[in-house]
Short mmCIF file of C-alpha atoms and ligand atoms in Angstrom, two decimals:
data_model
loop_
_atom_site.label_atom_id
_atom_site.label_comp_id
_atom_site.label_asym_id
_atom_site.label_seq_id
_atom_site.Cartn_x
_atom_site.Cartn_y
_atom_site.Cartn_z
CA MET A 1 14.13 12.40 -17.25
CA ALA A 2 14.17 15.46 -14.85
CA GLU A 3 13.20 17.62 -17.82
CA LEU A 4 10.37 15.43 -19.27
CA GLU A 5 9.29 15.22 -15.51
CA GLN A 6 9.19 19.15 -15.40
CA ARG A 7 7.49 19.18 -18.62
CA GLY A 8 4.93 16.55 -17.72
CA GLU A 9 4.36 18.77 -14.57
CA ARG A 10 3.58 21.90 -16.74
CA ALA A 11 1.48 19.78 -19.41
CA PRO A 12 -1.93 21.84 -19.63
CA ALA A 13 -5.42 20.34 -18.61
CA PRO A 14 -7.03 17.96 -21.27
CA SER A 15 -8.75 19.82 -23.61
CA LYS A 16 -12.10 19.68 -24.30
CA TRP A 17 -12.68 17.66 -27.27
CA GLU A 18 -15.93 18.00 -28.65
CA TYR A 19 -16.91 14.57 -30.32
CA ALA A 20 -19.10 14.33 -32.86
CA SER A 21 -21.40 11.63 -32.26
CA ALA A 22 -20.86 8.05 -33.81
CA PRO A 23 -24.05 5.93 -33.18
CA GLU A 24 -24.00 2.34 -33.80
CA SER A 25 -27.07 1.23 -35.73
CA GLN A 26 -29.96 -0.27 -34.00
CA GLU A 27 -31.19 -1.74 -37.65
CA ILE A 28 -29.45 -4.95 -36.96
CA VAL A 29 -31.56 -6.33 -34.18
CA LYS A 30 -34.81 -7.19 -34.48
CA LEU A 31 -36.73 -7.61 -30.98
CA GLU A 32 -40.07 -9.15 -30.70
CA ASP A 33 -43.07 -7.65 -29.49
CA ARG A 34 -43.61 -10.15 -27.00
CA TYR A 35 -40.85 -13.46 -26.39
CA GLY A 36 -41.65 -16.82 -24.94
CA LEU A 37 -40.13 -19.13 -22.55
CA PHE A 38 -37.40 -21.24 -24.46
CA ILE A 39 -38.51 -24.93 -23.02
CA GLY A 40 -37.42 -28.02 -25.06
CA GLY A 41 -36.20 -26.17 -27.77
CA GLN A 42 -39.81 -23.92 -28.49
CA PHE A 43 -40.87 -20.65 -27.30
CA VAL A 44 -43.39 -21.46 -25.42
CA GLN A 45 -46.25 -19.08 -23.83
CA PRO A 46 -45.98 -19.35 -19.81
CA ARG A 47 -48.91 -21.01 -18.24
CA SER A 48 -48.75 -18.03 -15.30
CA GLY A 49 -49.78 -16.17 -18.31
CA GLU A 50 -47.97 -13.00 -16.59
CA TYR A 51 -45.69 -10.76 -18.74
CA TYR A 52 -43.83 -7.59 -17.70
CA GLU A 53 -41.83 -4.75 -19.88
CA THR A 54 -38.00 -4.75 -20.58
CA LEU A 55 -36.67 -1.50 -20.56
CA ASP A 56 -33.67 0.21 -23.02
CA PRO A 57 -32.24 2.24 -19.03
CA SER A 58 -30.80 5.00 -21.18
CA SER A 59 -34.17 6.06 -22.77
CA GLU A 60 -36.94 4.25 -20.25
CA ASP A 61 -38.26 3.14 -23.59
CA PRO A 62 -40.15 -0.28 -23.66
CA LEU A 63 -38.19 -2.75 -25.73
CA ALA A 64 -40.53 -5.97 -25.42
CA GLU A 65 -43.14 -7.78 -22.95
CA ILE A 66 -41.20 -11.07 -21.50
CA PRO A 67 -43.07 -13.94 -19.78
CA GLN A 68 -42.99 -13.90 -16.38
CA ALA A 69 -42.66 -17.58 -15.57
CA GLY A 70 -44.02 -19.37 -12.66
CA SER A 71 -43.35 -22.52 -10.29
CA GLU A 72 -45.26 -24.54 -13.10
CA ASP A 73 -43.61 -23.07 -15.80
CA VAL A 74 -40.01 -23.72 -14.02
CA ALA A 75 -41.13 -27.11 -13.44
CA ILE A 76 -41.72 -28.00 -17.38
CA ALA A 77 -38.81 -26.20 -18.26
CA VAL A 78 -36.69 -28.80 -15.27
CA ASP A 79 -39.00 -31.61 -16.66
CA ALA A 80 -37.95 -30.59 -20.14
CA ALA A 81 -34.09 -31.24 -19.03
CA ARG A 82 -34.10 -34.08 -17.05
CA GLU A 83 -35.78 -35.80 -20.43
CA ALA A 84 -33.07 -34.50 -22.75
CA PHE A 85 -30.50 -35.68 -20.66
CA ALA A 86 -31.83 -38.94 -20.00
CA ASP A 87 -32.83 -39.06 -23.79
CA GLY A 88 -29.26 -39.11 -24.99
CA TRP A 89 -27.47 -35.61 -23.91
CA SER A 90 -25.89 -37.94 -21.14
CA ALA A 91 -24.98 -40.76 -23.61
CA ALA A 92 -23.74 -38.21 -26.50
CA THR A 93 -20.60 -39.07 -27.21
CA PRO A 94 -18.05 -36.45 -25.57
CA VAL A 95 -17.01 -35.17 -29.47
CA GLU A 96 -20.44 -34.85 -29.92
CA ARG A 97 -20.79 -32.32 -26.91
CA ALA A 98 -18.13 -30.45 -28.32
CA LYS A 99 -19.59 -30.08 -31.58
CA TYR A 100 -22.31 -28.28 -30.40
CA LEU A 101 -20.26 -25.97 -28.23
CA PHE A 102 -17.76 -25.03 -31.31
CA ARG A 103 -20.98 -24.42 -33.50
CA ILE A 104 -22.31 -22.38 -30.45
CA ALA A 105 -18.92 -20.23 -30.00
CA ARG A 106 -18.99 -19.74 -33.86
CA ILE A 107 -22.30 -18.26 -34.01
CA LEU A 108 -21.50 -16.28 -31.27
CA GLN A 109 -18.83 -15.02 -33.22
CA GLU A 110 -20.41 -14.46 -36.35
CA ARG A 111 -23.53 -12.45 -34.97
CA SER A 112 -21.26 -10.48 -32.56
CA ARG A 113 -22.83 -7.29 -33.83
CA GLU A 114 -26.19 -8.12 -33.56
CA PHE A 115 -26.07 -9.33 -29.92
CA ALA A 116 -23.22 -6.27 -28.93
CA VAL A 117 -26.16 -3.80 -29.92
CA LEU A 118 -29.00 -5.73 -28.00
CA GLU A 119 -26.81 -6.11 -24.95
CA SER A 120 -26.14 -2.19 -25.34
CA LEU A 121 -29.86 -1.34 -25.61
CA ASN A 122 -31.38 -3.56 -22.88
CA GLY A 123 -28.87 -3.32 -20.25
CA GLY A 124 -27.11 0.23 -20.90
CA LYS A 125 -23.27 -0.98 -21.29
CA PRO A 126 -21.32 1.19 -23.86
CA ILE A 127 -21.23 -0.43 -27.18
CA ARG A 128 -17.40 -0.17 -27.14
CA GLU A 129 -17.49 -2.69 -23.77
CA SER A 130 -20.24 -4.99 -25.27
CA ARG A 131 -18.63 -5.03 -28.44
CA ASP A 132 -15.10 -5.90 -27.34
CA VAL A 133 -15.20 -7.15 -24.30
CA ASP A 134 -18.64 -9.12 -23.36
CA LEU A 135 -18.80 -10.83 -27.07
CA PRO A 136 -15.51 -12.02 -27.44
CA LEU A 137 -15.18 -13.50 -23.85
CA ALA A 138 -18.90 -15.27 -24.61
CA ALA A 139 -17.08 -16.60 -27.41
CA ALA A 140 -14.65 -17.41 -26.30
CA HIS A 141 -15.96 -19.34 -23.10
CA PHE A 142 -17.76 -21.55 -25.57
CA PHE A 143 -14.40 -22.46 -27.54
CA TYR A 144 -12.61 -23.13 -24.56
CA TYR A 145 -14.89 -25.52 -22.96
CA ALA A 146 -15.60 -27.67 -26.03
CA GLY A 147 -12.09 -27.73 -26.05
CA TRP A 148 -12.49 -29.88 -22.52
CA ALA A 149 -15.58 -31.62 -23.68
CA ASP A 150 -13.52 -34.64 -24.85
CA LYS A 151 -10.67 -34.63 -22.09
CA LEU A 152 -12.77 -34.78 -19.02
CA GLU A 153 -10.81 -38.13 -18.53
CA TYR A 154 -7.31 -36.41 -18.75
CA ALA A 155 -9.04 -32.96 -16.40
CA PHE A 156 -9.33 -35.55 -13.62
CA PRO A 157 -7.16 -38.54 -14.17
CA HIS A 158 -8.18 -41.91 -12.06
CA ARG A 159 -11.55 -39.93 -10.78
CA GLN A 160 -14.16 -40.92 -13.52
CA PRO A 161 -15.79 -37.81 -14.23
CA LYS A 162 -19.85 -37.95 -14.70
CA PRO A 163 -22.34 -35.16 -15.31
CA LEU A 164 -24.95 -34.55 -12.26
CA GLY A 165 -27.98 -34.51 -14.45
CA VAL A 166 -30.04 -31.13 -14.63
CA ALA A 167 -27.84 -27.37 -13.49
CA GLY A 168 -30.05 -24.66 -12.40
CA GLN A 169 -28.31 -21.45 -13.18
CA ILE A 170 -29.41 -18.17 -11.75
CA ILE A 171 -27.83 -14.96 -13.20
CA PRO A 172 -27.10 -11.47 -12.78
CA TRP A 173 -27.72 -8.51 -14.97
CA ASN A 174 -24.24 -6.64 -15.21
CA PHE A 175 -22.59 -9.35 -17.93
CA PRO A 176 -26.20 -10.75 -19.12
CA LEU A 177 -24.64 -12.81 -22.14
CA LEU A 178 -21.40 -13.18 -20.59
CA MET A 179 -22.56 -14.60 -17.41
CA LEU A 180 -24.95 -16.61 -19.22
CA ALA A 181 -21.60 -18.08 -20.93
CA TRP A 182 -19.42 -18.67 -17.76
CA LYS A 183 -22.79 -20.78 -16.82
CA ILE A 184 -23.64 -22.84 -19.67
CA ALA A 185 -20.51 -23.91 -21.69
CA PRO A 186 -19.05 -25.79 -18.57
CA ALA A 187 -22.47 -27.17 -17.84
CA LEU A 188 -22.58 -28.53 -21.35
CA ALA A 189 -19.16 -29.60 -21.74
CA ALA A 190 -19.53 -31.78 -18.40
CA GLY A 191 -22.34 -33.33 -20.36
CA ASN A 192 -25.69 -32.02 -17.74
CA THR A 193 -28.20 -30.28 -19.19
CA VAL A 194 -29.53 -26.62 -18.08
CA VAL A 195 -32.47 -24.68 -16.92
CA LEU A 196 -31.29 -20.94 -16.62
CA LYS A 197 -33.07 -17.79 -15.65
CA PRO A 198 -31.82 -14.38 -16.80
CA ALA A 199 -31.97 -11.42 -14.59
CA GLU A 200 -35.40 -9.60 -14.44
CA THR A 201 -34.03 -6.73 -16.11
CA THR A 202 -32.00 -7.92 -19.01
CA PRO A 203 -33.54 -11.09 -20.46
CA LEU A 204 -32.95 -10.09 -23.95
CA SER A 205 -29.43 -11.90 -25.07
CA ALA A 206 -30.51 -14.86 -22.92
CA LEU A 207 -33.55 -14.76 -25.86
CA LEU A 208 -31.43 -14.28 -28.73
CA PHE A 209 -29.02 -17.05 -27.65
CA CYS A 210 -31.97 -19.44 -28.19
CA ASP A 211 -31.88 -18.54 -31.58
CA VAL A 212 -28.29 -19.45 -31.98
CA LEU A 213 -29.20 -22.77 -30.05
CA ARG A 214 -32.03 -23.61 -32.55
CA GLN A 215 -29.19 -22.70 -35.45
CA ALA A 216 -26.59 -24.71 -33.73
CA GLU A 217 -29.39 -27.77 -33.67
CA LEU A 218 -28.57 -28.18 -30.29
CA PRO A 219 -31.08 -31.36 -29.47
CA PRO A 220 -33.82 -30.12 -27.99
CA GLY A 221 -34.13 -29.54 -23.99
CA VAL A 222 -30.39 -29.52 -23.09
CA VAL A 223 -30.58 -25.39 -22.89
CA ASN A 224 -33.88 -23.98 -21.07
CA ILE A 225 -34.45 -19.93 -20.35
CA VAL A 226 -36.83 -19.36 -18.21
CA THR A 227 -37.73 -15.42 -17.71
CA GLY A 228 -38.97 -13.84 -14.88
CA ASP A 229 -37.89 -11.82 -11.46
CA GLY A 230 -36.57 -13.37 -8.17
CA ALA A 231 -39.82 -15.13 -7.63
CA THR A 232 -39.32 -17.25 -10.86
CA GLY A 233 -35.15 -17.56 -9.30
CA ALA A 234 -36.66 -18.88 -6.00
CA ALA A 235 -38.55 -21.46 -7.91
CA LEU A 236 -35.91 -22.98 -10.02
CA VAL A 237 -34.20 -23.08 -6.41
CA LYS A 238 -37.03 -25.32 -4.86
CA SER A 239 -37.42 -27.49 -8.48
CA GLU A 240 -35.44 -30.96 -8.93
CA VAL A 241 -32.82 -29.76 -10.33
CA ASP A 242 -29.29 -31.68 -9.21
CA LYS A 243 -27.32 -28.26 -8.85
CA ILE A 244 -27.84 -24.61 -8.60
CA ALA A 245 -25.49 -22.26 -9.62
CA PHE A 246 -25.90 -18.49 -8.64
CA THR A 247 -24.11 -15.19 -9.80
CA GLY A 248 -25.38 -12.16 -7.77
CA SER A 249 -26.26 -10.36 -4.52
CA THR A 250 -24.85 -11.87 -1.05
CA GLU A 251 -28.44 -11.49 0.56
CA VAL A 252 -29.65 -13.79 -2.06
CA GLY A 253 -27.02 -15.86 -2.60
CA LYS A 254 -27.74 -16.75 1.46
CA ALA A 255 -30.73 -17.61 1.00
CA ILE A 256 -30.20 -19.61 -1.60
CA GLN A 257 -27.82 -21.68 0.76
CA ARG A 258 -30.20 -21.59 3.48
CA GLU A 259 -32.99 -23.17 1.22
CA LEU A 260 -30.34 -25.87 0.12
CA ALA A 261 -29.20 -26.86 2.88
CA GLY A 262 -29.49 -30.69 3.52
CA THR A 263 -31.30 -31.68 0.30
CA GLY A 264 -28.08 -32.90 -1.24
CA LYS A 265 -28.15 -30.68 -4.53
CA LYS A 266 -24.62 -29.33 -5.34
CA LEU A 267 -24.44 -25.33 -5.19
CA THR A 268 -21.58 -22.96 -6.33
CA LEU A 269 -22.14 -19.13 -5.24
CA GLU A 270 -20.46 -16.02 -7.13
CA LEU A 271 -21.41 -12.92 -5.37
CA GLY A 272 -20.27 -9.44 -4.28
CA GLY A 273 -17.39 -7.56 -3.44
CA LYS A 274 -15.36 -4.48 -2.27
CA ALA A 275 -12.06 -5.38 -3.88
CA ALA A 276 -8.86 -3.26 -2.99
CA ASN A 277 -6.69 -1.66 -5.69
CA ILE A 278 -3.60 -0.91 -3.86
CA ILE A 279 -1.02 1.39 -5.40
CA PHE A 280 2.22 1.49 -4.17
CA ASP A 281 4.96 4.56 -4.68
CA ASP A 282 7.08 2.88 -7.08
CA CYS A 283 4.54 2.05 -9.50
CA ALA A 284 3.97 3.75 -13.24
CA LEU A 285 1.71 6.69 -12.22
CA ASP A 286 -0.13 7.17 -15.43
CA GLN A 287 -0.77 3.11 -15.89
CA ALA A 288 -1.83 3.20 -12.57
CA VAL A 289 -4.11 5.66 -13.16
CA GLU A 290 -6.09 3.62 -16.15
CA GLY A 291 -6.08 1.02 -14.19
CA ILE A 292 -7.91 2.73 -11.49
CA VAL A 293 -10.28 3.92 -13.98
CA ASN A 294 -10.21 0.87 -15.83
CA GLY A 295 -11.47 -0.84 -12.20
CA ILE A 296 -13.99 1.17 -11.17
CA TYR A 297 -15.77 2.83 -14.18
CA PHE A 298 -15.84 0.10 -16.67
CA ASN A 299 -19.39 -1.41 -17.06
CA GLN A 300 -20.75 1.90 -14.60
CA GLY A 301 -19.01 0.04 -11.81
CA HIS A 302 -21.36 -2.76 -11.80
CA VAL A 303 -18.52 -5.38 -11.72
CA CYS A 304 -18.56 -7.86 -8.76
CA CYS A 305 -14.79 -7.52 -8.84
CA ALA A 306 -14.43 -3.70 -9.61
CA GLY A 307 -11.74 -2.12 -8.12
CA SER A 308 -13.74 -0.22 -5.34
CA ARG A 309 -11.83 0.96 -2.99
CA LEU A 310 -8.94 2.63 -3.65
CA LEU A 311 -5.89 1.99 -1.41
CA VAL A 312 -3.44 4.64 -2.41
CA GLN A 313 0.46 4.64 -0.60
CA GLU A 314 0.76 8.51 1.37
CA SER A 315 3.83 9.76 -0.39
CA ILE A 316 1.86 9.79 -4.00
CA TYR A 317 -1.71 10.77 -2.78
CA GLU A 318 -1.78 14.22 -4.15
CA PRO A 319 -0.19 13.79 -7.19
CA LEU A 320 -2.08 10.54 -8.00
CA ILE A 321 -5.81 11.95 -6.97
CA GLU A 322 -4.69 14.86 -9.05
CA LYS A 323 -3.81 12.91 -11.85
CA LEU A 324 -7.25 10.76 -11.23
CA LYS A 325 -9.23 13.83 -11.30
CA ARG A 326 -7.86 15.03 -14.38
CA ARG A 327 -8.73 11.62 -16.23
CA LEU A 328 -12.46 12.16 -14.63
CA THR A 329 -13.26 14.84 -16.71
CA THR A 330 -12.37 13.20 -20.16
CA LEU A 331 -14.70 10.33 -19.40
CA ARG A 332 -17.25 10.55 -21.75
CA VAL A 333 -21.05 9.67 -19.83
CA GLY A 334 -23.83 9.17 -22.65
CA ASP A 335 -25.54 7.32 -25.12
CA PRO A 336 -24.59 3.27 -24.69
CA LEU A 337 -24.80 3.30 -28.45
CA ASP A 338 -22.31 5.48 -29.26
CA LYS A 339 -19.14 4.34 -30.17
CA ASN A 340 -16.99 7.23 -27.98
CA THR A 341 -19.09 6.68 -24.96
CA ASP A 342 -16.99 5.44 -21.72
CA VAL A 343 -19.53 5.56 -19.24
CA GLY A 344 -23.29 4.09 -20.43
CA ALA A 345 -26.18 4.30 -18.14
CA ILE A 346 -27.47 3.04 -14.91
CA ASN A 347 -28.49 -0.56 -15.79
CA SER A 348 -32.48 0.45 -13.62
CA ARG A 349 -34.14 3.04 -11.59
CA GLN A 350 -34.01 0.74 -8.93
CA GLN A 351 -29.79 0.47 -8.92
CA LEU A 352 -29.88 3.88 -9.20
CA GLU A 353 -31.75 4.68 -5.92
CA LYS A 354 -29.42 2.27 -4.39
CA ILE A 355 -26.35 4.33 -5.61
CA GLU A 356 -27.84 7.83 -4.68
CA GLU A 357 -28.42 6.28 -1.58
CA LEU A 358 -25.12 5.16 -0.61
CA VAL A 359 -23.41 8.39 -2.34
CA ALA A 360 -25.79 10.61 0.28
CA ALA A 361 -24.76 8.00 3.44
CA GLY A 362 -20.77 8.93 2.35
CA LYS A 363 -21.63 12.89 1.96
CA GLU A 364 -23.18 12.74 5.30
CA GLU A 365 -20.46 10.51 6.80
CA GLY A 366 -17.85 13.36 6.10
CA ALA A 367 -16.13 12.09 3.05
CA GLU A 368 -14.92 14.68 0.10
CA ILE A 369 -16.70 14.41 -2.82
CA TYR A 370 -15.44 14.73 -6.47
CA GLN A 371 -18.07 14.74 -9.53
CA PRO A 372 -15.98 16.03 -12.99
CA PRO A 373 -18.41 18.49 -14.87
CA CYS A 374 -20.27 16.58 -16.96
CA ARG A 375 -23.89 17.12 -18.94
CA LEU A 376 -26.39 13.69 -18.29
CA PRO A 377 -29.34 13.09 -20.46
CA GLU A 378 -32.70 14.21 -19.53
CA LYS A 379 -34.11 10.58 -19.82
CA GLY A 380 -33.22 7.67 -18.55
CA TYR A 381 -30.92 6.35 -15.62
CA TRP A 382 -27.38 8.30 -14.79
CA PHE A 383 -24.66 8.72 -12.36
CA VAL A 384 -21.73 11.02 -12.46
CA PRO A 385 -18.55 9.41 -12.42
CA THR A 386 -17.32 9.80 -8.58
CA VAL A 387 -14.34 9.65 -6.19
CA PHE A 388 -14.89 9.91 -2.69
CA THR A 389 -11.67 11.08 -0.41
CA ASN A 390 -11.50 11.09 3.30
CA VAL A 391 -13.04 7.92 3.72
CA ALA A 392 -13.19 6.48 7.16
CA GLN A 393 -12.59 2.72 7.24
CA SER A 394 -15.81 2.12 9.10
CA SER A 395 -17.68 4.36 6.56
CA ARG A 396 -20.71 2.50 4.15
CA ILE A 397 -18.88 3.57 1.00
CA ALA A 398 -15.79 1.77 2.18
CA GLN A 399 -17.43 -1.59 3.33
CA GLU A 400 -20.52 -1.96 1.30
CA GLU A 401 -20.78 -2.86 -2.53
CA ILE A 402 -22.20 0.35 -4.22
CA PHE A 403 -22.47 -1.55 -7.62
CA GLY A 404 -21.87 1.93 -9.12
CA PRO A 405 -19.08 4.06 -10.77
CA VAL A 406 -18.22 5.29 -7.30
CA LEU A 407 -14.81 4.92 -5.93
CA SER A 408 -13.86 5.34 -2.07
CA VAL A 409 -9.93 5.97 -1.78
CA LEU A 410 -8.27 5.59 1.48
CA THR A 411 -4.48 5.74 2.30
CA PHE A 412 -1.86 3.56 3.72
CA ARG A 413 1.81 3.91 4.76
CA THR A 414 3.31 0.56 5.12
CA PRO A 415 2.71 -2.84 3.04
CA ASP A 416 1.80 -4.09 6.08
CA GLU A 417 -0.74 -1.55 6.43
CA ALA A 418 -1.85 -1.55 3.03
CA VAL A 419 -2.96 -6.32 3.66
CA GLU A 420 -4.58 -5.44 6.82
CA LYS A 421 -6.72 -2.40 5.20
CA ALA A 422 -7.31 -4.41 1.71
CA ASN A 423 -8.37 -7.53 4.40
CA ASN A 424 -10.61 -5.48 6.40
CA THR A 425 -13.93 -6.49 4.69
CA PRO A 426 -16.68 -9.02 4.36
CA TYR A 427 -15.62 -9.98 0.83
CA GLY A 428 -13.08 -11.64 -0.84
CA LEU A 429 -13.40 -11.72 -4.26
CA SER A 430 -10.36 -9.84 -6.06
CA ALA A 431 -7.75 -7.28 -5.71
CA GLY A 432 -5.39 -5.19 -7.51
CA VAL A 433 -1.69 -4.39 -6.93
CA TRP A 434 0.43 -1.63 -8.80
CA THR A 435 4.08 -2.00 -7.96
CA GLU A 436 7.44 -1.91 -10.04
CA LYS A 437 8.67 -5.10 -7.47
CA GLY A 438 7.91 -8.56 -8.15
CA SER A 439 9.04 -9.33 -5.13
CA ARG A 440 6.49 -6.98 -3.41
CA ILE A 441 3.34 -8.24 -5.66
CA LEU A 442 3.95 -11.95 -4.63
CA TRP A 443 4.36 -10.67 -0.68
CA MET A 444 1.44 -9.02 -1.09
CA ALA A 445 -0.46 -11.53 -2.88
CA GLN A 446 0.31 -14.36 -0.75
CA ARG A 447 -1.51 -11.96 2.43
CA LEU A 448 -4.39 -10.42 0.48
CA GLU A 449 -7.66 -12.26 1.61
CA ALA A 450 -8.88 -12.38 -2.53
CA GLY A 451 -9.65 -15.25 -5.08
CA VAL A 452 -8.38 -13.21 -7.65
CA ILE A 453 -5.45 -10.55 -7.59
CA TRP A 454 -4.13 -8.49 -10.58
CA ALA A 455 -0.75 -6.60 -10.71
CA ASN A 456 -0.28 -3.95 -12.81
CA THR A 457 -3.77 -4.37 -14.38
CA TYR A 458 -7.19 -4.83 -13.25
CA ASN A 459 -10.25 -6.28 -14.59
CA ARG A 460 -8.40 -9.20 -16.97
CA PHE A 461 -10.75 -12.09 -17.75
CA ASP A 462 -9.65 -15.16 -19.75
CA PRO A 463 -11.75 -18.46 -20.21
CA ALA A 464 -8.86 -20.53 -19.10
CA SER A 465 -8.26 -18.96 -15.43
CA PRO A 466 -10.50 -19.75 -12.76
CA PHE A 467 -12.94 -16.74 -10.54
CA GLY A 468 -14.24 -16.90 -7.63
CA GLY A 469 -14.27 -15.90 -4.04
CA TYR A 470 -14.18 -16.67 -0.93
CA LYS A 471 -15.68 -15.22 2.54
CA GLU A 472 -18.61 -13.51 1.55
CA SER A 473 -17.92 -13.52 -2.19
CA GLY A 474 -18.86 -17.04 -2.20
CA PHE A 475 -17.20 -20.53 -3.05
CA GLY A 476 -16.42 -22.07 -6.11
CA ARG A 477 -14.95 -21.38 -9.77
CA GLU A 478 -15.57 -20.44 -12.67
CA GLY A 479 -13.10 -20.86 -15.75
CA GLY A 480 -10.49 -22.89 -16.33
CA ARG A 481 -10.11 -26.79 -15.46
CA HIS A 482 -11.70 -25.65 -11.89
CA GLY A 483 -14.53 -25.07 -13.41
CA LEU A 484 -15.93 -27.59 -14.56
CA GLU A 485 -15.33 -29.50 -11.09
CA PRO A 486 -19.03 -28.24 -9.91
CA TYR A 487 -21.05 -29.57 -12.74
CA LEU A 488 -19.24 -33.19 -12.16
CA ASP A 489 -20.02 -35.97 -9.76
CA PHE A 490 -16.67 -38.58 -9.25
CA ASP A 491 -16.86 -41.96 -8.19
CA GLY A 492 -16.02 -42.08 -4.76
CA ALA A 493 -14.41 -38.61 -4.43
CA GLU A 494 -15.37 -35.35 -3.44
CA ALA A 495 -16.05 -32.76 -6.08
CA PHE A 496 -14.85 -29.13 -5.38
CA GLY A 497 -17.59 -26.83 -4.04
CA GLY A 498 -19.84 -29.65 -3.69
P1 NDP B 1 -30.10 -10.49 -6.77
O1 NDP B 1 -28.58 -11.05 -5.83
O2 NDP B 1 -31.39 -9.77 -6.56
O3 NDP B 1 -29.83 -10.94 -8.48
C1 NDP B 1 -29.10 -11.70 -9.17
C2 NDP B 1 -30.28 -12.99 -9.94
O4 NDP B 1 -30.92 -13.42 -8.96
C3 NDP B 1 -31.44 -12.46 -10.26
O5 NDP B 1 -31.69 -13.31 -11.71
C4 NDP B 1 -32.41 -12.01 -9.59
O6 NDP B 1 -33.90 -12.23 -10.26
C5 NDP B 1 -32.34 -13.35 -8.74
N1 NDP B 1 -33.09 -13.59 -7.82
C6 NDP B 1 -33.66 -12.82 -6.87
N2 NDP B 1 -34.08 -12.87 -5.59
C7 NDP B 1 -33.81 -14.13 -5.92
C8 NDP B 1 -34.20 -15.48 -4.74
N3 NDP B 1 -34.88 -15.15 -3.58
N4 NDP B 1 -34.25 -16.77 -5.53
C9 NDP B 1 -33.18 -16.78 -6.60
N5 NDP B 1 -32.84 -15.69 -7.26
C10 NDP B 1 -32.69 -14.58 -6.61
O7 NDP B 1 -28.94 -8.95 -7.36
P2 NDP B 1 -29.66 -7.60 -7.70
O8 NDP B 1 -29.82 -7.47 -9.45
O9 NDP B 1 -30.95 -7.28 -6.81
O10 NDP B 1 -28.42 -6.81 -7.29
C11 NDP B 1 -28.76 -6.37 -5.85
C12 NDP B 1 -26.82 -5.70 -5.56
O11 NDP B 1 -26.71 -7.46 -5.64
C13 NDP B 1 -26.32 -5.10 -6.35
O12 NDP B 1 -26.44 -3.84 -6.09
C14 NDP B 1 -24.64 -5.87 -6.15
O13 NDP B 1 -24.55 -5.45 -5.13
C15 NDP B 1 -25.45 -6.97 -5.84
N6 NDP B 1 -25.10 -8.27 -7.11
C16 NDP B 1 -23.92 -8.66 -7.39
C17 NDP B 1 -23.51 -9.19 -8.86
C18 NDP B 1 -22.34 -10.21 -8.89
O14 NDP B 1 -21.67 -10.11 -9.77
N7 NDP B 1 -21.73 -10.51 -8.20
C19 NDP B 1 -24.28 -9.07 -9.84
C20 NDP B 1 -25.66 -8.53 -9.47
C21 NDP B 1 -26.11 -7.93 -8.14
P3 NDP B 1 -34.36 -10.28 -10.88
O15 NDP B 1 -33.15 -10.13 -11.63
O16 NDP B 1 -35.37 -10.93 -11.63
O17 NDP B 1 -34.41 -10.03 -9.00
#
């Protein structure tokens, strides 16, 4: 064993593999020059008469013109959803609702390559991730909630679950189709109709999804998609919906909560995070390094539950950082449609500027920066995978959500200190614990203030598992049986997150 470890120490640094490019063809995706709003089962032009361009963030090339829905457009979409609710969807048998959800799931599987290419094209994420994570999980969410649609009485025994009516849903740009699935699947399974607003920078997969709805013959008006910027989202919040489900920044989440206070509309908020990924000295070190990389560089770090604060036990700090730096040299940054790419493009210029600003603040505050040698494409929005060591707890890069491929490393000596440092954040979304001791995992899990805690793994998702935060990470749960509850009313009983 000792000999093996010694040999491991002498192992040469990873050789520089030159990978031939392996681009996925874009042929499978047929883009329109200009899209409409999807209202009442049809694409319609916006009453606002306004459009904007959506881009490929890896090249800055325009892809299509997208309607900027105004408040009148939003009101029409909400009316269409209300009509569909009253005209049949609320009275449809649960088995009938399940039928449509199963159809949607199967069509997503059949068309997954097309969706994966489009998602990478419009969002900048590596095709490997959109193909192997976003699409399978989006289909799995529809399958999962299709299964619940006719079992609500069993999910909530003696509580007489009833749909709320029209759900307004606002989603971000980091997982455009997956967030759509997280929102739409439970809402429909519970018997609601929907008006959904995708993020301004990533509307294309939601618009392609409208085609899936037509293919599945979902009754018109059950799902409506209104595109636009934050003003469209704000109009949806103010509209005559019965519930708002929001995923995005804490700042906008707070504004929505203020707006809805006293209106009686239900609200769930899935907001930001600054998760601690905690590495104990008894963990499997190489496995932990993979978990750290997956925790922060997956999807360019545009992940609300990203393990963006690494807490390392002091006794293994040096070997771990050494291994981590070596691993970073093997990450390939570049063309999102290349199947060998590990880290794709930053989603927008605005997000790139935010990352650059926080990284500059980290340097100014005295943290040490490491970035592997890396050739970035000339056009598009890019950021080299970055590690900051010597980070003070009070530093902005240890406190604020960077939402990019930037890791801040801190150290601890004892489990108590790890808990104290991990909880020293306004957020409470997720955390990771790496140790070989099961008892320590449970001890930590009881003390960490986080909605999701992974043990010896990171960024694992399953539709059956509830996801959500507390403190400034929001409230309400998505996924699992818990994810149905915010879309239901219960006779005489209080709904979770209501
Ligand atoms: P936002 O919170 O602004 O965007 C999320 C969604 O809300 C988008 O659809 C957005 O539209 C919409 N929106 C914006 N303003 C309003 C409003 N006043 N009322 C209703 N809806 C609104 O996030 P950003 O895209 O600006 O990202 C900023 C930061 O937020 C990131 O750097 C990251 O830290 C965090 N974030 C967290 C996410 C998470 O999963 N928890 C996801 C995305 C961001 P539009 O896209 O048109 O602006």
